[in-house]
Amino acid sequence: MSAEVHSRGSIRRRLMVQLLLGAAVLAIALFFIVQSLARQLAEESQDNILAAAVSAILDTTSVRDGEIQLDLPYSAFSMLSNISNDRVFYAVRFGDDFVTGYSDLPVVTKDDSFGPWFDTTTYQDDEVRIVTAQRRLASGETPLAVEVTLAQTRDGQRDQLMWISQSAAALGTGFFVSVAVLALLAARSSISPILRLTQSVSRRGPKDLRPVAAPVPHEMVPLVAALNSFMDRLKNSLTRSEEFIADAAHRVRTPLATVRTQAEITYRRVEKDENRASIREMIRAIDESSRAAGQMLDHAMVTFRTDHLEQQAIDLNALAAEMIDRLHPMAELREIELVLEQQGAASTIGDTILLQSALRNILDNAIKYSPADSVITLIVSQDAGMAHLTTSDRGIGLPIDDAERLKSRFARGANVEGVIGSGLGLTIADEVARAHGGYLTIANNSKGPGACVTLSFPLQ
Amino acid sequence: MRHLIISLAVILWPFSASAFDIEERVVFGAESNPQTVRVISTGDVRVFEPMINGFLAENPTVTVDYTVVSSSELMKAISIDKAAFDVAISSAMDLQTKLANDGFTAPYSSQATEPLPEWARWRQDVFAFTQEPAAVVLSKDAFAGLPMPQSRQDLISLLRQYPDRFRGKIGTYDLRDSGLGYLFATQDSRTSEVYWRLTEVMGALDAKLYCCSSNMINDVASGKLAIAYNVLGSYALSRADKDRFEVMLPTDFTTVMMRTALIPQNAQNKDLAEPFVDYLLQVAWNNTGQTSQQPYDSTATLAGKENSLRRIRLGPGLLIFLDEYKKRSFLTAWENAILQE
């Protein structure tokens, strides 16, 4: 009966989402960084070449007879066409006079530095990178500045940046996809210890309260330590309550024996029929209490012994015969005949004391619920690798609908209101059978009234 | 052929409100056709006719209006007049590049433009469709008994050895008049110093200066010239009297010019210009077996000479020699070498 567990969120999903968000942010950042670096590089290289070209032109200038001499070097323009097929514009000015080139080409606004000065502007409906540089030439009394302005369109750079953007986008996407795959694997592998722990805990039997021994990741140590300590406390608490019950039963049984002896003595002394009847009633109640205490002790013992099960060969025929002998006096009191039917050899491996306890409880039950002057048969048989001890009586039978419930502690049939009992007998038998790898079968006799209870154990 | 030349050549067609000089204008295809693609070109009608007819065979509803101008007039028409031409074809690589650089072209990309070698295209604007070597045309008569020179060095030593034999019989472009001559000369000077040495030797032998390749070849064929330097090889080889001279591609280096096509920014029929350019490029580059349609086909001439070829590189480098200051200083140096006054 597992209580409902409330769940909120998922470690795997949270891990995935966080990793993917991180990867997306990184991929986008990567894209923009690559793009901006590429832009910077492309702009720088264009600036460098423009500066080299403009200084190559300036180097050819001189003044002769107060007039500017200029020999535009072919290399100045051909180096510009080396990086891209961009349009080129130029203008040369001497002092305030326009010398040659494109007279409407704008001049870069100069600051205090020596130049060259760069700017990005629009010329002839196209974006151009423009550079202006100066050189002072001696002309007459005062030096005059010759100023060369060179401009180049940026189509090539735009194409290059487009290509780099596409590459960067592909790179970013590739990065994101690989991280997504890695994130999936990482999320799966990081929750696998939790799954392993869950499996190892849920695979356990109902009484397995051993601490988890398999190594777990560092982060799970507190959880597993808490689980282990919880199970330890649970086990201690269970043991304590079993011990308490056994102790209590034991303490009750001894004084009960004294009380019974005294009651019997008193019984013999009193003579009035009504007094005798009430004392008989008293003795019967004392017997029931003592029997219940005995069964509780039995149960405690079974619980203890199944934890440390002895493994020895047991001859079931001998065991059955001995048990019949032992219970004979009690059956005789009620004039019930115990018949042992042995259908060949049958033996198993197990704990003799437990098997005796199981069989005794079943026979005890049978005697208790059988009418006086009837027969109880115990059959020892075997088939298909199992040995069976089948007890059938002529009693009131069992409510079969309830068969499974009868195996649980303190459960009693709906039809036994009048008979005193603890409800532990079948529980003990069931636990013993299961501890030995066998089972307990509860049925009603097919012919006539009475119950038929079978203990089955694997053959040796 | 269904499509014949309907209109005849019209010399100096009165082009209303045009400020550029037209040499010739021909309309191919039926004039009643609903669509007209207007082509401005520096190439002879005769040379482009097979290609245009091939194009019309594939596009029967189109008319091709073909206008011939000089390369500088073409530049003027597109950049200053902004005349409404759909395709501009020119041998002046530098001017075509400048048109593209200065934003007078419309970029175009198609399955025909993409496979072009990198050196045959600039941006998505200028597309080359010929490879024409700058050749030296040598009169067989004038060199009788002499070994035929194979390189500029050979030529220099022969001229130094026999100055009187060649004096006054060397022709080359007048760079002040000819854009193509200027382009060849500037590219030669970039490649090797030997160009200046040769120019000085030619100048010392009273070189004659010409405006055009064809005039030079005429004079070599007639015996007036012994040597014509930097002549368009494609012109020389296409002549009927080509057995009178030898077309030499210098083994030290052969400058190769490429004719280029572009679509002007203000083309009115870009949807016609594009298939026209595609067709032109396919004929030139795809080996479709239509070599008969290929204008100025020099494939056979250049075959096996890859090592000595110096293709003029399309790109902003060509703008350098268009700069006024640069041009002035280059021409001064050239005049000093060739005129030697």
Short mmCIF file of N, CA, C and O in Angstrom, two decimals, chain A residues 69-74, chain B residues 94 172-197 199-200 229-230 253 255 317-339:
data_model
loop_
_atom_site.label_atom_id
_atom_site.label_comp_id
_atom_site.label_asym_id
_atom_site.label_seq_id
_atom_site.Cartn_x
_atom_site.Cartn_y
_atom_site.Cartn_z
N GLN A 69 53.82 68.20 -58.33
CA GLN A 69 54.15 67.10 -59.24
C GLN A 69 53.60 65.82 -58.62
O GLN A 69 53.70 65.61 -57.42
N LEU A 70 53.02 64.99 -59.49
CA LEU A 70 52.33 63.81 -58.96
C LEU A 70 52.47 62.68 -59.96
O LEU A 70 52.29 62.87 -61.16
N ASP A 71 52.85 61.51 -59.49
CA ASP A 71 52.93 60.34 -60.38
C ASP A 71 52.20 59.20 -59.69
O ASP A 71 52.78 58.43 -58.94
N LEU A 72 50.89 59.12 -59.96
CA LEU A 72 50.09 58.09 -59.27
C LEU A 72 50.69 56.71 -59.52
O LEU A 72 50.85 56.32 -60.67
N PRO A 73 51.04 56.00 -58.48
CA PRO A 73 51.61 54.66 -58.69
C PRO A 73 50.52 53.63 -58.99
O PRO A 73 49.48 53.59 -58.33
N TYR A 74 50.78 52.83 -60.02
CA TYR A 74 49.83 51.80 -60.41
C TYR A 74 49.56 50.86 -59.23
O TYR A 74 48.43 50.43 -58.99
N ASP B 94 40.08 50.51 -70.20
CA ASP B 94 40.21 51.50 -69.13
C ASP B 94 38.95 52.35 -69.00
O ASP B 94 38.46 52.58 -67.90
N THR B 172 53.90 53.30 -85.39
CA THR B 172 53.26 52.92 -84.11
C THR B 172 52.15 53.92 -83.83
O THR B 172 51.99 54.92 -84.53
N TYR B 173 51.38 53.64 -82.80
CA TYR B 173 50.27 54.52 -82.45
C TYR B 173 50.76 55.89 -82.00
O TYR B 173 51.78 55.99 -81.32
N ASP B 174 50.00 56.91 -82.35
CA ASP B 174 50.21 58.21 -81.72
C ASP B 174 49.38 58.20 -80.44
O ASP B 174 48.15 58.25 -80.47
N LEU B 175 50.07 58.11 -79.31
CA LEU B 175 49.37 57.92 -78.04
C LEU B 175 48.47 59.10 -77.71
O LEU B 175 47.55 58.99 -76.93
N ARG B 176 48.78 60.26 -78.33
CA ARG B 176 47.97 61.45 -78.03
C ARG B 176 46.60 61.36 -78.69
O ARG B 176 45.63 61.97 -78.27
N ASP B 177 46.51 60.54 -79.77
CA ASP B 177 45.25 60.42 -80.51
C ASP B 177 44.51 59.12 -80.19
O ASP B 177 43.29 59.08 -80.24
N SER B 178 45.27 58.08 -79.95
CA SER B 178 44.64 56.76 -79.87
C SER B 178 44.56 56.26 -78.43
O SER B 178 45.58 56.10 -77.75
N GLY B 179 43.36 56.04 -78.01
CA GLY B 179 43.16 55.49 -76.67
C GLY B 179 43.72 54.09 -76.55
O GLY B 179 44.34 53.73 -75.55
N LEU B 180 43.54 53.28 -77.62
CA LEU B 180 44.03 51.91 -77.58
C LEU B 180 45.55 51.88 -77.55
O LEU B 180 46.17 51.12 -76.80
N GLY B 181 46.15 52.79 -78.40
CA GLY B 181 47.61 52.89 -78.40
C GLY B 181 48.13 53.26 -77.02
O GLY B 181 49.11 52.69 -76.53
N TYR B 182 47.45 54.20 -76.37
CA TYR B 182 47.84 54.64 -75.03
C TYR B 182 47.73 53.48 -74.05
O TYR B 182 48.61 53.24 -73.22
N LEU B 183 46.64 52.71 -74.15
CA LEU B 183 46.43 51.57 -73.25
C LEU B 183 47.55 50.55 -73.43
O LEU B 183 48.16 50.09 -72.46
N PHE B 184 47.86 50.22 -74.72
CA PHE B 184 48.93 49.25 -74.98
C PHE B 184 50.26 49.77 -74.44
O PHE B 184 51.01 49.02 -73.80
N ALA B 185 50.54 51.05 -74.69
CA ALA B 185 51.82 51.61 -74.29
C ALA B 185 51.97 51.61 -72.77
O ALA B 185 53.02 51.22 -72.23
N THR B 186 50.91 52.04 -72.07
CA THR B 186 51.02 52.08 -70.61
C THR B 186 51.20 50.68 -70.04
O THR B 186 51.98 50.47 -69.11
N GLN B 187 50.49 49.70 -70.62
CA GLN B 187 50.62 48.34 -70.12
C GLN B 187 52.01 47.78 -70.44
O GLN B 187 52.62 47.11 -69.61
N ASP B 188 52.52 48.09 -71.64
CA ASP B 188 53.89 47.67 -71.99
C ASP B 188 54.89 48.24 -70.99
O ASP B 188 55.78 47.53 -70.51
N SER B 189 54.71 49.52 -70.67
CA SER B 189 55.67 50.17 -69.78
C SER B 189 55.61 49.56 -68.39
O SER B 189 56.60 49.53 -67.67
N ARG B 190 54.42 49.12 -68.00
CA ARG B 190 54.29 48.48 -66.68
C ARG B 190 55.00 47.14 -66.66
O ARG B 190 55.54 46.72 -65.65
N THR B 191 54.95 46.45 -67.80
CA THR B 191 55.50 45.09 -67.83
C THR B 191 57.02 45.10 -67.89
O THR B 191 57.68 44.33 -67.21
N SER B 192 57.58 45.99 -68.74
CA SER B 192 59.05 45.92 -68.90
C SER B 192 59.63 47.26 -69.34
O SER B 192 59.01 48.01 -70.09
N GLU B 193 60.85 47.50 -68.90
CA GLU B 193 61.59 48.69 -69.30
C GLU B 193 61.96 48.64 -70.78
O GLU B 193 62.27 49.66 -71.38
N VAL B 194 61.93 47.44 -71.32
CA VAL B 194 62.34 47.28 -72.71
C VAL B 194 61.44 48.12 -73.63
O VAL B 194 61.83 48.53 -74.72
N TYR B 195 60.23 48.42 -73.16
CA TYR B 195 59.33 49.24 -73.97
C TYR B 195 59.95 50.61 -74.23
O TYR B 195 59.91 51.13 -75.35
N TRP B 196 60.53 51.19 -73.17
CA TRP B 196 61.12 52.53 -73.34
C TRP B 196 62.35 52.47 -74.25
O TRP B 196 62.58 53.37 -75.04
N ARG B 197 63.10 51.41 -74.09
CA ARG B 197 64.28 51.28 -74.97
C ARG B 197 63.85 51.21 -76.41
O ARG B 197 64.37 51.88 -77.30
N THR B 199 61.03 52.24 -77.71
CA THR B 199 60.45 53.51 -78.14
C THR B 199 61.56 54.50 -78.51
O THR B 199 61.46 55.22 -79.51
N GLU B 200 62.62 54.50 -77.72
CA GLU B 200 63.72 55.42 -78.04
C GLU B 200 64.39 55.05 -79.36
O GLU B 200 64.72 55.91 -80.18
N TYR B 229 54.28 48.56 -84.88
CA TYR B 229 54.39 48.07 -83.51
C TYR B 229 53.07 48.28 -82.75
O TYR B 229 52.47 49.35 -82.83
N ASN B 230 52.67 47.25 -81.99
CA ASN B 230 51.44 47.28 -81.19
C ASN B 230 50.18 47.46 -82.04
O ASN B 230 49.33 48.30 -81.77
N PHE B 253 56.94 39.28 -74.06
CA PHE B 253 55.58 39.36 -73.51
C PHE B 253 54.65 39.92 -74.58
O PHE B 253 55.06 40.73 -75.41
N THR B 255 51.09 41.77 -74.88
CA THR B 255 49.97 42.39 -74.18
C THR B 255 48.67 41.97 -74.86
O THR B 255 48.58 41.99 -76.09
N GLY B 317 43.18 49.61 -61.21
CA GLY B 317 44.52 49.95 -61.68
C GLY B 317 44.46 50.71 -63.00
O GLY B 317 45.27 51.60 -63.27
N LEU B 318 43.48 50.37 -63.84
CA LEU B 318 43.36 51.03 -65.14
C LEU B 318 43.00 52.51 -64.99
O LEU B 318 43.23 53.30 -65.91
N LEU B 319 42.45 52.88 -63.84
CA LEU B 319 42.07 54.28 -63.64
C LEU B 319 43.30 55.17 -63.53
O LEU B 319 43.25 56.36 -63.82
N ILE B 320 44.41 54.55 -63.07
CA ILE B 320 45.63 55.32 -62.83
C ILE B 320 46.05 56.09 -64.09
O ILE B 320 46.30 57.29 -64.06
N PHE B 321 46.08 55.35 -65.23
CA PHE B 321 46.61 55.99 -66.44
C PHE B 321 45.57 56.91 -67.09
O PHE B 321 45.86 57.58 -68.05
N LEU B 322 44.35 56.90 -66.56
CA LEU B 322 43.35 57.85 -67.05
C LEU B 322 43.45 59.18 -66.31
O LEU B 322 42.86 60.17 -66.72
N ASP B 323 44.18 59.15 -65.19
CA ASP B 323 44.33 60.37 -64.42
C ASP B 323 45.09 61.41 -65.26
O ASP B 323 46.11 61.09 -65.89
N GLU B 324 44.59 62.63 -65.26
CA GLU B 324 45.18 63.68 -66.10
C GLU B 324 46.67 63.88 -65.83
O GLU B 324 47.47 64.00 -66.73
N TYR B 325 47.01 63.94 -64.52
CA TYR B 325 48.41 64.15 -64.16
C TYR B 325 49.28 63.02 -64.65
O TYR B 325 50.36 63.21 -65.21
N LYS B 326 48.74 61.81 -64.44
CA LYS B 326 49.50 60.62 -64.83
C LYS B 326 49.67 60.61 -66.35
O LYS B 326 50.76 60.36 -66.87
N LYS B 327 48.57 60.91 -67.02
CA LYS B 327 48.59 60.86 -68.48
C LYS B 327 49.58 61.91 -69.02
O LYS B 327 50.37 61.62 -69.92
N ARG B 328 49.52 63.08 -68.40
CA ARG B 328 50.41 64.15 -68.86
C ARG B 328 51.87 63.74 -68.71
O ARG B 328 52.67 63.87 -69.64
N SER B 329 52.20 63.18 -67.56
CA SER B 329 53.60 62.84 -67.35
C SER B 329 54.02 61.67 -68.23
O SER B 329 55.15 61.63 -68.73
N PHE B 330 53.06 60.71 -68.46
CA PHE B 330 53.41 59.58 -69.31
C PHE B 330 53.64 60.06 -70.75
O PHE B 330 54.61 59.69 -71.41
N LEU B 331 52.73 60.90 -71.21
CA LEU B 331 52.86 61.38 -72.59
C LEU B 331 54.12 62.22 -72.78
O LEU B 331 54.77 62.17 -73.82
N THR B 332 54.49 62.98 -71.75
CA THR B 332 55.73 63.77 -71.82
C THR B 332 56.92 62.84 -72.01
O THR B 332 57.77 63.05 -72.87
N ALA B 333 56.95 61.79 -71.20
CA ALA B 333 58.06 60.84 -71.32
C ALA B 333 58.06 60.18 -72.69
O ALA B 333 59.11 59.99 -73.31
N TRP B 334 56.85 59.85 -73.16
CA TRP B 334 56.76 59.17 -74.46
C TRP B 334 57.20 60.10 -75.59
O TRP B 334 57.93 59.72 -76.48
N GLU B 335 56.73 61.37 -75.52
CA GLU B 335 57.12 62.34 -76.55
C GLU B 335 58.63 62.52 -76.57
O GLU B 335 59.25 62.57 -77.63
N ASN B 336 59.22 62.58 -75.37
CA ASN B 336 60.67 62.72 -75.30
C ASN B 336 61.37 61.57 -76.00
O ASN B 336 62.41 61.74 -76.62
N ALA B 337 60.76 60.37 -75.88
CA ALA B 337 61.41 59.20 -76.45
C ALA B 337 61.17 59.10 -77.95
O ALA B 337 62.07 58.77 -78.71
N ILE B 338 59.94 59.37 -78.40
CA ILE B 338 59.59 59.07 -79.79
C ILE B 338 59.87 60.25 -80.72
O ILE B 338 60.17 60.06 -81.89
N LEU B 339 59.77 61.47 -80.18
CA LEU B 339 59.96 62.62 -81.07
C LEU B 339 61.41 63.06 -81.15
O LEU B 339 61.90 63.41 -82.21
#
